[in-house]
Amino acid sequence: MTYKICSQLEQITYPNLPLAVYREIAAHLRQVPGVETALIPQQSQQFDYGQSQVECLQILYEVDCNCPDRQPVERILNYYARIYGNYQRELIEV
């Protein structure tokens, strides 16, 4: 049996989240099979101490299209949302 592999890319942004916490979230997400992450640096030309050093966290899903299991990812994202506040999510076409 062969499975079709799909890729889907999401950008996750937690307003004012510190770099260390973004790294922690990325590390947790990479433990989920079929998930890769990348931290996108802040693009602002002006330094603002209150602003995060990270623009967003990108999550790349490479999963069997017939059976995507996103529950572990949702649990991780929601755990950090309870501590640091809600996040913004944007689906990027790949």
Short mmCIF file of N, CA, C and O in Angstrom, two decimals:
data_model
loop_
_atom_site.label_atom_id
_atom_site.label_comp_id
_atom_site.label_asym_id
_atom_site.label_seq_id
_atom_site.Cartn_x
_atom_site.Cartn_y
_atom_site.Cartn_z
N MET A 1 0.85 -1.18 0.00
CA MET A 1 0.00 0.00 0.00
C MET A 1 0.90 1.24 0.00
O MET A 1 1.84 1.32 0.77
N THR A 2 0.59 2.20 -0.85
CA THR A 2 1.35 3.44 -0.88
C THR A 2 0.49 4.57 -0.37
O THR A 2 -0.73 4.56 -0.53
N TYR A 3 1.12 5.52 0.25
CA TYR A 3 0.42 6.68 0.80
C TYR A 3 0.88 7.92 0.07
O TYR A 3 2.07 8.08 -0.22
N LYS A 4 -0.03 8.79 -0.20
CA LYS A 4 0.31 10.08 -0.78
C LYS A 4 0.80 10.98 0.36
O LYS A 4 0.18 11.07 1.40
N ILE A 5 1.94 11.61 0.15
CA ILE A 5 2.50 12.50 1.16
C ILE A 5 2.12 13.93 0.83
O ILE A 5 2.29 14.38 -0.30
N CYS A 6 1.59 14.63 1.79
CA CYS A 6 1.18 16.02 1.62
C CYS A 6 2.08 16.90 2.49
O CYS A 6 2.55 16.47 3.52
N SER A 7 2.24 18.10 2.06
CA SER A 7 2.94 19.09 2.89
C SER A 7 1.99 20.25 3.12
O SER A 7 1.29 20.67 2.21
N GLN A 8 1.98 20.72 4.33
CA GLN A 8 1.19 21.89 4.67
C GLN A 8 2.04 22.74 5.60
O GLN A 8 2.70 22.23 6.50
N LEU A 9 2.01 24.05 5.36
CA LEU A 9 2.82 24.97 6.14
C LEU A 9 1.92 25.95 6.86
O LEU A 9 1.01 26.52 6.27
N GLU A 10 2.17 26.11 8.15
CA GLU A 10 1.43 27.08 8.96
C GLU A 10 2.42 28.03 9.61
O GLU A 10 3.55 27.64 9.91
N GLN A 11 1.97 29.25 9.82
CA GLN A 11 2.74 30.20 10.61
C GLN A 11 1.97 30.48 11.89
O GLN A 11 0.78 30.79 11.84
N ILE A 12 2.67 30.36 13.00
CA ILE A 12 2.09 30.58 14.32
C ILE A 12 2.80 31.77 14.95
O ILE A 12 4.03 31.82 15.00
N THR A 13 2.01 32.72 15.46
CA THR A 13 2.57 33.89 16.12
C THR A 13 1.93 34.07 17.49
O THR A 13 0.71 34.13 17.59
N TYR A 14 2.75 34.11 18.50
CA TYR A 14 2.32 34.46 19.86
C TYR A 14 2.83 35.88 20.10
O TYR A 14 4.05 36.09 20.13
N PRO A 15 1.97 36.86 20.26
CA PRO A 15 2.43 38.24 20.46
C PRO A 15 3.35 38.36 21.69
O PRO A 15 3.07 37.82 22.75
N ASN A 16 4.48 39.02 21.51
CA ASN A 16 5.44 39.33 22.58
C ASN A 16 6.06 38.11 23.27
O ASN A 16 6.51 38.21 24.40
N LEU A 17 6.10 36.99 22.59
CA LEU A 17 6.68 35.78 23.18
C LEU A 17 8.21 35.84 23.10
O LEU A 17 8.76 36.17 22.05
N PRO A 18 8.91 35.54 24.18
CA PRO A 18 10.38 35.58 24.16
C PRO A 18 10.98 34.49 23.25
O PRO A 18 10.38 33.43 23.05
N LEU A 19 12.17 34.76 22.75
CA LEU A 19 12.87 33.83 21.87
C LEU A 19 13.02 32.45 22.50
O LEU A 19 12.79 31.43 21.84
N ALA A 20 13.39 32.40 23.76
CA ALA A 20 13.60 31.11 24.43
C ALA A 20 12.34 30.26 24.44
O ALA A 20 12.41 29.04 24.28
N VAL A 21 11.19 30.89 24.60
CA VAL A 21 9.94 30.13 24.62
C VAL A 21 9.58 29.65 23.22
O VAL A 21 9.12 28.53 23.04
N TYR A 22 9.82 30.48 22.21
CA TYR A 22 9.62 30.03 20.82
C TYR A 22 10.48 28.80 20.55
O TYR A 22 10.04 27.83 19.93
N ARG A 23 11.72 28.83 21.02
CA ARG A 23 12.62 27.67 20.82
C ARG A 23 12.09 26.43 21.54
O ARG A 23 12.21 25.31 21.03
N GLU A 24 11.56 26.64 22.72
CA GLU A 24 11.00 25.52 23.48
C GLU A 24 9.80 24.92 22.74
O GLU A 24 9.68 23.69 22.63
N ILE A 25 8.92 25.75 22.23
CA ILE A 25 7.75 25.27 21.48
C ILE A 25 8.22 24.49 20.25
O ILE A 25 7.72 23.40 19.97
N ALA A 26 9.18 25.05 19.53
CA ALA A 26 9.69 24.39 18.33
C ALA A 26 10.27 23.02 18.67
O ALA A 26 10.04 22.04 17.95
N ALA A 27 11.01 22.93 19.77
CA ALA A 27 11.59 21.66 20.19
C ALA A 27 10.51 20.64 20.52
O ALA A 27 10.61 19.46 20.15
N HIS A 28 9.47 21.07 21.20
CA HIS A 28 8.36 20.16 21.52
C HIS A 28 7.66 19.69 20.26
O HIS A 28 7.34 18.51 20.12
N LEU A 29 7.42 20.61 19.33
CA LEU A 29 6.72 20.25 18.09
C LEU A 29 7.54 19.28 17.23
O LEU A 29 6.98 18.40 16.58
N ARG A 30 8.85 19.43 17.23
CA ARG A 30 9.70 18.53 16.43
C ARG A 30 9.66 17.10 16.93
O ARG A 30 10.05 16.17 16.21
N GLN A 31 9.18 16.88 18.13
CA GLN A 31 9.05 15.52 18.65
C GLN A 31 7.83 14.81 18.08
O GLN A 31 7.71 13.59 18.21
N VAL A 32 6.94 15.54 17.42
CA VAL A 32 5.75 14.94 16.81
C VAL A 32 6.16 14.39 15.45
O VAL A 32 6.72 15.12 14.63
N PRO A 33 5.89 13.10 15.19
CA PRO A 33 6.26 12.52 13.89
C PRO A 33 5.61 13.28 12.73
O PRO A 33 4.44 13.64 12.78
N GLY A 34 6.41 13.55 11.67
CA GLY A 34 5.90 14.22 10.49
C GLY A 34 5.85 15.73 10.60
O GLY A 34 5.29 16.40 9.74
N VAL A 35 6.45 16.30 11.66
CA VAL A 35 6.41 17.75 11.87
C VAL A 35 7.83 18.30 11.89
O VAL A 35 8.70 17.78 12.57
N GLU A 36 8.06 19.35 11.12
CA GLU A 36 9.30 20.11 11.14
C GLU A 36 8.96 21.55 11.50
O GLU A 36 7.86 22.02 11.21
N THR A 37 9.91 22.26 12.10
CA THR A 37 9.66 23.65 12.50
C THR A 37 10.81 24.54 12.08
O THR A 37 11.93 24.08 11.86
N ALA A 38 10.51 25.82 11.97
CA ALA A 38 11.53 26.84 11.71
C ALA A 38 11.10 28.12 12.40
O ALA A 38 9.91 28.44 12.45
N LEU A 39 12.06 28.84 12.96
CA LEU A 39 11.80 30.14 13.56
C LEU A 39 12.19 31.22 12.56
O LEU A 39 13.31 31.23 12.06
N ILE A 40 11.27 32.12 12.27
CA ILE A 40 11.50 33.20 11.33
C ILE A 40 11.85 34.46 12.12
O ILE A 40 11.07 34.89 12.97
N PRO A 41 13.04 35.04 11.87
CA PRO A 41 13.47 36.22 12.64
C PRO A 41 12.56 37.43 12.41
O PRO A 41 11.94 37.56 11.35
N GLN A 42 12.53 38.29 13.39
CA GLN A 42 11.75 39.53 13.31
C GLN A 42 12.23 40.35 12.11
O GLN A 42 13.43 40.51 11.91
N GLN A 43 11.29 40.89 11.33
CA GLN A 43 11.62 41.64 10.12
C GLN A 43 11.62 43.15 10.33
O GLN A 43 11.96 43.90 9.43
N SER A 44 11.24 43.61 11.50
CA SER A 44 11.14 45.04 11.77
C SER A 44 12.52 45.71 11.64
O SER A 44 13.53 45.18 12.09
N GLN A 45 12.52 46.90 11.05
CA GLN A 45 13.75 47.66 10.90
C GLN A 45 14.12 48.41 12.19
O GLN A 45 15.24 48.84 12.35
N GLN A 46 13.16 48.59 13.09
CA GLN A 46 13.37 49.31 14.34
C GLN A 46 13.40 48.33 15.50
O GLN A 46 12.52 47.49 15.63
N PHE A 47 14.42 48.45 16.34
CA PHE A 47 14.50 47.59 17.50
C PHE A 47 13.51 48.07 18.57
O PHE A 47 13.42 49.26 18.86
N ASP A 48 12.76 47.14 19.09
CA ASP A 48 11.83 47.42 20.18
C ASP A 48 12.02 46.33 21.22
O ASP A 48 11.76 45.16 20.94
N TYR A 49 12.49 46.70 22.41
CA TYR A 49 12.78 45.71 23.45
C TYR A 49 11.56 44.88 23.80
O TYR A 49 11.66 43.71 24.14
N GLY A 50 10.36 45.47 23.71
CA GLY A 50 9.13 44.76 24.04
C GLY A 50 8.66 43.81 22.96
O GLY A 50 7.77 43.01 23.16
N GLN A 51 9.30 43.87 21.80
CA GLN A 51 8.90 43.03 20.68
C GLN A 51 9.72 41.74 20.68
O GLN A 51 10.90 41.75 21.01
N SER A 52 9.11 40.64 20.28
CA SER A 52 9.83 39.38 20.21
C SER A 52 10.91 39.44 19.14
O SER A 52 10.79 40.16 18.16
N GLN A 53 11.96 38.66 19.32
CA GLN A 53 13.01 38.55 18.30
C GLN A 53 12.56 37.64 17.15
O GLN A 53 13.26 37.52 16.16
N VAL A 54 11.41 37.00 17.33
CA VAL A 54 10.90 36.06 16.34
C VAL A 54 9.64 36.62 15.72
O VAL A 54 8.73 37.05 16.43
N GLU A 55 9.59 36.62 14.40
CA GLU A 55 8.39 37.04 13.67
C GLU A 55 7.29 35.99 13.83
O GLU A 55 6.15 36.29 14.14
N CYS A 56 7.67 34.71 13.60
CA CYS A 56 6.70 33.62 13.72
C CYS A 56 7.42 32.28 13.77
O CYS A 56 8.61 32.18 13.50
N LEU A 57 6.66 31.29 14.13
CA LEU A 57 7.10 29.90 14.12
C LEU A 57 6.43 29.25 12.93
O LEU A 57 5.21 29.33 12.78
N GLN A 58 7.20 28.62 12.05
CA GLN A 58 6.61 27.90 10.94
C GLN A 58 6.57 26.42 11.27
O GLN A 58 7.54 25.88 11.80
N ILE A 59 5.45 25.81 10.95
CA ILE A 59 5.27 24.37 11.16
C ILE A 59 5.00 23.75 9.81
O ILE A 59 4.06 24.13 9.12
N LEU A 60 5.83 22.79 9.43
CA LEU A 60 5.64 22.06 8.18
C LEU A 60 5.17 20.66 8.54
O LEU A 60 5.84 19.94 9.27
N TYR A 61 4.00 20.32 8.03
CA TYR A 61 3.44 18.97 8.22
C TYR A 61 3.72 18.15 6.98
O TYR A 61 3.37 18.56 5.88
N GLU A 62 4.35 17.03 7.14
CA GLU A 62 4.49 16.08 6.05
C GLU A 62 3.85 14.80 6.55
O GLU A 62 4.45 14.04 7.29
N VAL A 63 2.60 14.61 6.16
CA VAL A 63 1.83 13.52 6.72
C VAL A 63 1.06 12.79 5.63
O VAL A 63 0.85 13.31 4.53
N ASP A 64 0.63 11.60 5.96
CA ASP A 64 -0.25 10.82 5.09
C ASP A 64 -1.57 11.59 4.97
O ASP A 64 -2.22 11.86 5.97
N CYS A 65 -1.94 11.95 3.76
CA CYS A 65 -3.16 12.74 3.55
C CYS A 65 -4.41 12.02 4.03
O CYS A 65 -5.41 12.65 4.33
N ASN A 66 -4.35 10.70 4.06
CA ASN A 66 -5.52 9.94 4.47
C ASN A 66 -5.74 9.95 5.97
O ASN A 66 -6.82 9.64 6.45
N CYS A 67 -4.69 10.28 6.73
CA CYS A 67 -4.82 10.15 8.19
C CYS A 67 -3.98 11.19 8.92
O CYS A 67 -3.06 10.83 9.65
N PRO A 68 -4.25 12.48 8.72
CA PRO A 68 -3.44 13.46 9.46
C PRO A 68 -3.83 13.49 10.94
O PRO A 68 -5.00 13.59 11.27
N ASP A 69 -2.86 13.37 11.81
CA ASP A 69 -3.12 13.44 13.24
C ASP A 69 -2.48 14.70 13.78
O ASP A 69 -1.28 14.77 13.98
N ARG A 70 -3.31 15.69 14.01
CA ARG A 70 -2.81 16.98 14.47
C ARG A 70 -3.04 17.18 15.97
O ARG A 70 -2.72 18.23 16.49
N GLN A 71 -3.62 16.20 16.64
CA GLN A 71 -3.92 16.39 18.05
C GLN A 71 -2.69 16.72 18.90
O GLN A 71 -2.77 17.61 19.74
N PRO A 72 -1.55 16.05 18.71
CA PRO A 72 -0.38 16.42 19.52
C PRO A 72 0.05 17.86 19.30
O PRO A 72 0.41 18.56 20.25
N VAL A 73 0.01 18.33 18.06
CA VAL A 73 0.38 19.71 17.75
C VAL A 73 -0.59 20.67 18.42
O VAL A 73 -0.17 21.65 19.05
N GLU A 74 -1.87 20.40 18.32
CA GLU A 74 -2.88 21.27 18.94
C GLU A 74 -2.70 21.33 20.45
O GLU A 74 -2.81 22.39 21.05
N ARG A 75 -2.40 20.19 21.07
CA ARG A 75 -2.19 20.17 22.53
C ARG A 75 -1.00 21.02 22.92
O ARG A 75 -1.04 21.76 23.91
N ILE A 76 0.09 20.93 22.16
CA ILE A 76 1.28 21.72 22.47
C ILE A 76 0.99 23.21 22.31
O ILE A 76 1.29 24.02 23.19
N LEU A 77 0.39 23.60 21.19
CA LEU A 77 0.09 25.02 20.94
C LEU A 77 -0.87 25.57 21.99
O LEU A 77 -0.70 26.69 22.48
N ASN A 78 -1.87 24.79 22.35
CA ASN A 78 -2.85 25.25 23.35
C ASN A 78 -2.26 25.32 24.75
O ASN A 78 -2.64 26.18 25.55
N TYR A 79 -1.32 24.43 25.06
CA TYR A 79 -0.64 24.49 26.35
C TYR A 79 0.06 25.85 26.51
O TYR A 79 -0.07 26.52 27.52
N TYR A 80 0.82 26.25 25.49
CA TYR A 80 1.53 27.53 25.56
C TYR A 80 0.56 28.70 25.49
O TYR A 80 0.82 29.75 26.09
N ALA A 81 -0.56 28.54 24.82
CA ALA A 81 -1.57 29.61 24.77
C ALA A 81 -2.15 29.85 26.16
O ALA A 81 -2.42 31.00 26.53
N ARG A 82 -2.33 28.80 26.94
CA ARG A 82 -2.85 28.98 28.30
C ARG A 82 -1.87 29.77 29.17
O ARG A 82 -2.28 30.53 30.05
N ILE A 83 -0.60 29.62 28.93
CA ILE A 83 0.41 30.31 29.73
C ILE A 83 0.70 31.72 29.21
O ILE A 83 0.78 32.67 29.98
N TYR A 84 0.84 31.85 27.88
CA TYR A 84 1.33 33.10 27.29
C TYR A 84 0.29 33.88 26.50
O TYR A 84 0.59 34.93 25.95
N GLY A 85 -0.91 33.37 26.42
CA GLY A 85 -1.96 34.06 25.67
C GLY A 85 -2.17 33.44 24.29
O GLY A 85 -1.35 32.65 23.82
N ASN A 86 -3.27 33.79 23.69
CA ASN A 86 -3.65 33.21 22.40
C ASN A 86 -2.64 33.51 21.31
O ASN A 86 -1.92 34.50 21.36
N TYR A 87 -2.62 32.64 20.34
CA TYR A 87 -1.73 32.78 19.20
C TYR A 87 -2.53 33.04 17.94
O TYR A 87 -3.73 32.79 17.89
N GLN A 88 -1.84 33.54 16.93
CA GLN A 88 -2.45 33.75 15.62
C GLN A 88 -1.92 32.67 14.70
O GLN A 88 -0.74 32.31 14.75
N ARG A 89 -2.79 32.16 13.83
CA ARG A 89 -2.44 31.05 12.97
C ARG A 89 -2.75 31.42 11.52
O ARG A 89 -3.83 31.92 11.25
N GLU A 90 -1.80 31.15 10.63
CA GLU A 90 -2.02 31.43 9.22
C GLU A 90 -1.54 30.23 8.41
O GLU A 90 -0.42 29.76 8.56
N LEU A 91 -2.41 29.74 7.54
CA LEU A 91 -2.08 28.62 6.66
C LEU A 91 -1.41 29.18 5.40
O LEU A 91 -1.93 30.12 4.80
N ILE A 92 -0.26 28.63 5.03
CA ILE A 92 0.50 29.07 3.87
C ILE A 92 0.42 27.97 2.82
O ILE A 92 0.69 26.81 3.13
N GLU A 93 0.08 28.34 1.59
CA GLU A 93 0.03 27.35 0.51
C GLU A 93 1.45 26.93 0.14
O GLU A 93 2.33 27.78 -0.01
N VAL A 94 1.67 25.62 -0.02
CA VAL A 94 2.99 25.09 -0.37
C VAL A 94 2.95 24.61 -1.81
O VAL A 94 2.05 24.00 -2.25
#
